[in-house]
mmCIF file of C-alpha atoms in Angstrom:
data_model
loop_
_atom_site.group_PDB
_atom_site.id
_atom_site.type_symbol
_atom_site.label_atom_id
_atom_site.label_comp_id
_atom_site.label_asym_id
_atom_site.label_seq_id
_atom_site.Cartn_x
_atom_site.Cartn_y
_atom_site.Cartn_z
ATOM 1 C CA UNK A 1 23.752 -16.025 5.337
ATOM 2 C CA UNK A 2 22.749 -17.562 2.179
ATOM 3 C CA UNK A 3 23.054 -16.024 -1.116
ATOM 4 C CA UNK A 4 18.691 -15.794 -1.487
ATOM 5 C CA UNK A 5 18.902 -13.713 2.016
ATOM 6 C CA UNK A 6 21.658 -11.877 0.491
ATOM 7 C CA UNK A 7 19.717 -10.992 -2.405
ATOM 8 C CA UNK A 8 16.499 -10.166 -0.231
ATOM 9 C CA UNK A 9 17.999 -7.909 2.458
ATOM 10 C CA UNK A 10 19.957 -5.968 -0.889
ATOM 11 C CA UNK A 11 16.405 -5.477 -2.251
ATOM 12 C CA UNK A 12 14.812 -4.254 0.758
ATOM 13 C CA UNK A 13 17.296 -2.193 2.067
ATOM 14 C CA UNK A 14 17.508 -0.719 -1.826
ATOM 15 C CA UNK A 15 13.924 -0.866 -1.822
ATOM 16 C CA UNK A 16 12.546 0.469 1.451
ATOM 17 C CA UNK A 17 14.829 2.917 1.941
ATOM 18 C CA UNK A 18 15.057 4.900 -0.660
ATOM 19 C CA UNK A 19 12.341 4.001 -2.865
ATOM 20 C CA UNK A 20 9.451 3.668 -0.452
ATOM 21 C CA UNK A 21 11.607 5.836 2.271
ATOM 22 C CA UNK A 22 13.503 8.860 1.067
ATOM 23 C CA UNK A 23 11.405 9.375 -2.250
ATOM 24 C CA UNK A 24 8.184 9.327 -0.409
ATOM 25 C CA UNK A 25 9.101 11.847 2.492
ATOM 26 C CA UNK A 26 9.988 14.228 -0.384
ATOM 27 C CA UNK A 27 7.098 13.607 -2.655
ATOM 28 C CA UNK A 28 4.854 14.115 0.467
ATOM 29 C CA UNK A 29 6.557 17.381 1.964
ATOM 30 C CA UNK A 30 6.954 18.770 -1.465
ATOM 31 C CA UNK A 31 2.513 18.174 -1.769
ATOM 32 C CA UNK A 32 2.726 19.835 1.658
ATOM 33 C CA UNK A 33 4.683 22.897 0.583
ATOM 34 C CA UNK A 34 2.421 23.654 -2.840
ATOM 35 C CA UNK A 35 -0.790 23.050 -0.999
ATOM 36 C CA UNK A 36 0.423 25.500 2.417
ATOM 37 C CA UNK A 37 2.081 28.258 0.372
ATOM 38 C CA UNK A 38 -0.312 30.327 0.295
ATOM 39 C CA UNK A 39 -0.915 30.250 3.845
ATOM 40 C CA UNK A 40 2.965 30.903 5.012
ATOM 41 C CA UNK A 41 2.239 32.069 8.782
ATOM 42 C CA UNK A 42 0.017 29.068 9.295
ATOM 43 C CA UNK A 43 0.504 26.908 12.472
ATOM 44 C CA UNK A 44 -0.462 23.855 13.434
ATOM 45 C CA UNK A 45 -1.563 22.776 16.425
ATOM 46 C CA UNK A 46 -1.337 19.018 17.797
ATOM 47 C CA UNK A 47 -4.334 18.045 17.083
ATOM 48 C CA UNK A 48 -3.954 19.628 13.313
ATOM 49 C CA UNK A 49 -0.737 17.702 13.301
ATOM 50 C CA UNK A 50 -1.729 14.365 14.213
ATOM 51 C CA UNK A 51 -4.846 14.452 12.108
ATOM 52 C CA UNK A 52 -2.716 15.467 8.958
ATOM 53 C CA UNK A 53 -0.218 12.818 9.443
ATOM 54 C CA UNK A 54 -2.570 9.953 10.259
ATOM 55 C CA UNK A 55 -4.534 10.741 7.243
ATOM 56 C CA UNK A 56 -1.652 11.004 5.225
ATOM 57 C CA UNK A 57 0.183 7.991 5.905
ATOM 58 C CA UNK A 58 -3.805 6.198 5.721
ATOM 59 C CA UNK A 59 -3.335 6.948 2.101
ATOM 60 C CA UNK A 60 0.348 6.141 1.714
ATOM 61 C CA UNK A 61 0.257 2.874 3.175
ATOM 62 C CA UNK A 62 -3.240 1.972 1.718
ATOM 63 C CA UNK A 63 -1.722 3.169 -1.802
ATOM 64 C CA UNK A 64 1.266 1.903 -1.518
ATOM 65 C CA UNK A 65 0.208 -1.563 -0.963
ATOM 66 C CA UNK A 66 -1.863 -1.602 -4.344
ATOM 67 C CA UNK A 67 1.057 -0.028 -6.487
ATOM 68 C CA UNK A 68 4.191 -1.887 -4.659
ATOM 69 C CA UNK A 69 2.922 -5.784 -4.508
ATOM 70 C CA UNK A 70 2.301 -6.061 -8.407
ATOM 71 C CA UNK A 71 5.866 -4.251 -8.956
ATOM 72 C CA UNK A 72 7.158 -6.752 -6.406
ATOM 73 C CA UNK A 73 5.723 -9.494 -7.326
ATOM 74 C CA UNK A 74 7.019 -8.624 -11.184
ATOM 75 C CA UNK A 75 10.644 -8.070 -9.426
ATOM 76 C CA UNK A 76 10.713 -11.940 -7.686
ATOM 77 C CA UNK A 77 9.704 -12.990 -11.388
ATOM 78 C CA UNK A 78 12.299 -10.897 -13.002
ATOM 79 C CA UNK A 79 14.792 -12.766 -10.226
ATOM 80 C CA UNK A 80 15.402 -9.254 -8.526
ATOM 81 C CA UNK A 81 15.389 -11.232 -5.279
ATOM 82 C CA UNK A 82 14.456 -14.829 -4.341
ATOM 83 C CA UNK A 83 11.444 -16.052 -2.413
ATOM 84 C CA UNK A 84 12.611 -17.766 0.895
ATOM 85 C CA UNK A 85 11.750 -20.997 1.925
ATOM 86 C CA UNK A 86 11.703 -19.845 5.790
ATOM 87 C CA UNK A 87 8.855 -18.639 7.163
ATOM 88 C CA UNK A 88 8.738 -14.778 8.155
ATOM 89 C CA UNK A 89 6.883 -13.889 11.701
ATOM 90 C CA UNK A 90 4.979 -10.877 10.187
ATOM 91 C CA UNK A 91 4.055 -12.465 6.589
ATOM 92 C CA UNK A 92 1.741 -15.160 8.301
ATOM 93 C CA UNK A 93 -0.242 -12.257 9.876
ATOM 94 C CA UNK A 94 -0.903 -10.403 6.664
ATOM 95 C CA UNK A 95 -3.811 -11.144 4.292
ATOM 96 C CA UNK A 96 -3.626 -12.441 1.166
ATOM 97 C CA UNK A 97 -5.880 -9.903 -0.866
ATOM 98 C CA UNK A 98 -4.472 -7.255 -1.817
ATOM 99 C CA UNK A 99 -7.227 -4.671 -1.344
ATOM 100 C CA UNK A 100 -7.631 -6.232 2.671
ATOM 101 C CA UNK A 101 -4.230 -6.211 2.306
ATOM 102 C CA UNK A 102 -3.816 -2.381 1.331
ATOM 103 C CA UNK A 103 -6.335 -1.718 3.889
ATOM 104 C CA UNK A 104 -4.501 -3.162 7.046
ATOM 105 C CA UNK A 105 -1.072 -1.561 6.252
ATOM 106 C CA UNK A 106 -3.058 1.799 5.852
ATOM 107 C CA UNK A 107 -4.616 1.175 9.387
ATOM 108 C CA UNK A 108 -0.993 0.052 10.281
ATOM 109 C CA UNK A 109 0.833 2.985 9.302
ATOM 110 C CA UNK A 110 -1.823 5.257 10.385
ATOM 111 C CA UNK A 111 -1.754 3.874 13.972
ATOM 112 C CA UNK A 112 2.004 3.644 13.712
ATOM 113 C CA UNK A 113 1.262 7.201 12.940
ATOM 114 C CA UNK A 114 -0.566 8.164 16.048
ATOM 115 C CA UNK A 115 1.593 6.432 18.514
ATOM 116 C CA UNK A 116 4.694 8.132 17.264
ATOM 117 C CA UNK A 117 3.598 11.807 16.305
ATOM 118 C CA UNK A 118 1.656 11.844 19.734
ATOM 119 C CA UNK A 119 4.413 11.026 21.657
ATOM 120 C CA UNK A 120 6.935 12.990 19.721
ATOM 121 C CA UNK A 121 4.203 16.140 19.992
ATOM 122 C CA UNK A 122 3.186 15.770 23.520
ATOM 123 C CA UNK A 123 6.622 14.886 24.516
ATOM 124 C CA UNK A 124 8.443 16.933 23.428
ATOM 125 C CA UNK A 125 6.322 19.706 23.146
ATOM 126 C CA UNK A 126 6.597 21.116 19.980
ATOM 127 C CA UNK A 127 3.512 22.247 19.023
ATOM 128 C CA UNK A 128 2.526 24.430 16.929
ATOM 129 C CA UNK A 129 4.639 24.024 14.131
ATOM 130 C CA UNK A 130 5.456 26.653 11.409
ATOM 131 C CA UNK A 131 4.644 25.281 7.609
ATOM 132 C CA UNK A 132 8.188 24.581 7.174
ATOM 133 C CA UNK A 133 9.070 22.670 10.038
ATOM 134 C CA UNK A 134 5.446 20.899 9.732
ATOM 135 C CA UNK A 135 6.580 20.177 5.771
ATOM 136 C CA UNK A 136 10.245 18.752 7.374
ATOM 137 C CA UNK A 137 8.238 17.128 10.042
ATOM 138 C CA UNK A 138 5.736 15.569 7.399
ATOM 139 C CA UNK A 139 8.694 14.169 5.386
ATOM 140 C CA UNK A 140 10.448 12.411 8.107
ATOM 141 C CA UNK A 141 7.311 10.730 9.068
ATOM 142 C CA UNK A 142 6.103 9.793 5.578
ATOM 143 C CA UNK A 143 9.391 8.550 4.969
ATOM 144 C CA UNK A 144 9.157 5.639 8.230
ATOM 145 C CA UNK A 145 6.247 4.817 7.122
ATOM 146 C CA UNK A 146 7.002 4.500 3.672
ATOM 147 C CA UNK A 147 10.185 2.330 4.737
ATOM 148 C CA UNK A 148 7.880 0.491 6.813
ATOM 149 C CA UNK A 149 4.915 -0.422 4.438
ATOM 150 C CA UNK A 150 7.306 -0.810 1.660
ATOM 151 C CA UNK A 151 8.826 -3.353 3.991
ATOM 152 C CA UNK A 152 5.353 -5.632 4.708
ATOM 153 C CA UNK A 153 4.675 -5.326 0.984
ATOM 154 C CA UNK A 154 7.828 -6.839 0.228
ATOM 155 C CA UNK A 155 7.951 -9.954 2.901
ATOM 156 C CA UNK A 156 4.477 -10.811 1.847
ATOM 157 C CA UNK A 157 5.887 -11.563 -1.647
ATOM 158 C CA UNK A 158 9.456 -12.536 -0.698
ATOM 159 C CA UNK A 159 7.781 -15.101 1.785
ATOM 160 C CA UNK A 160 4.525 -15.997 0.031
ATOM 161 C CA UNK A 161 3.934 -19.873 0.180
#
């Protein structure tokens, strides 16, 4: 592996994981907490669930894109990590403007969204959830799709011709 993919997969795993990952689970279950305690014997249903995270992770992936490419973009120019000369699989399937661009990984995360909490509700049956465990639940989801938006953001720059 060269020393530019090096660089690249040390930025993205720094980058997705923790930054876009970790720290946006807990920003978004600690929102969740302030805004439900109040209401602590709340419980939410499926359809309560699924609505709340695909709105959610709308926003997060939508908002994410328009804050995370300029900072990325400003990171390749710093020489944070080095654009690649290959061409990436996903990056040729993304637009180029960043509000489209914010749009479609808000519509990707919020699918991504649907697909997974359905068949992790329905599935498993866990429905209805308590505020806390919808607050843990909310966190682990925000964080994929953090991980997962930061991760498009960051291949459309790292691969951009």
């Amino acid at each position: 592996m060269s020393n530019t993919q090096n660089n690249l997969k040390s930025y993205l795993l720094s980058k997705c994981i923790v930054g876009y990952g970790i720290i946006n689970g807990l920003i978004n279950a600690t929102i969740f907490y302030f805004m439900e305690k109040g209401h602590p014997d709340a419980l939410f249903y499926a359809g309560d669930i699924i609505k709340d995270l695909t709105f959610t992770t709308f926003l997060l992936g939508f908002l994410l894109a328009l804050i995370v490419m300029p900072l990325t973009v400003k990171d390749l120019e710093k020489g944070k990590f080095s654009s690649q000369d290959s061409v990436h699989k996903l990056e040729k399937y993304l637009p180029n403007h960043l509000f489209v661009f914010s749009i479609v990984l808000g519509l990707v995360t919020a699918i991504l969204t649907i697909i997974l909490s359905s068949i992790i509700v329905f599935l498993f049956n866990i429905a209805p959830l308590t505020v806390m465990q919808m607050m843990i639940f909310k966190g682990i989801t925000c964080a994929v799709c953090g991980g997962i938006a930061g991760y498009l953001c960051i291949i459309k720059v790292a691969y951009r011709k």
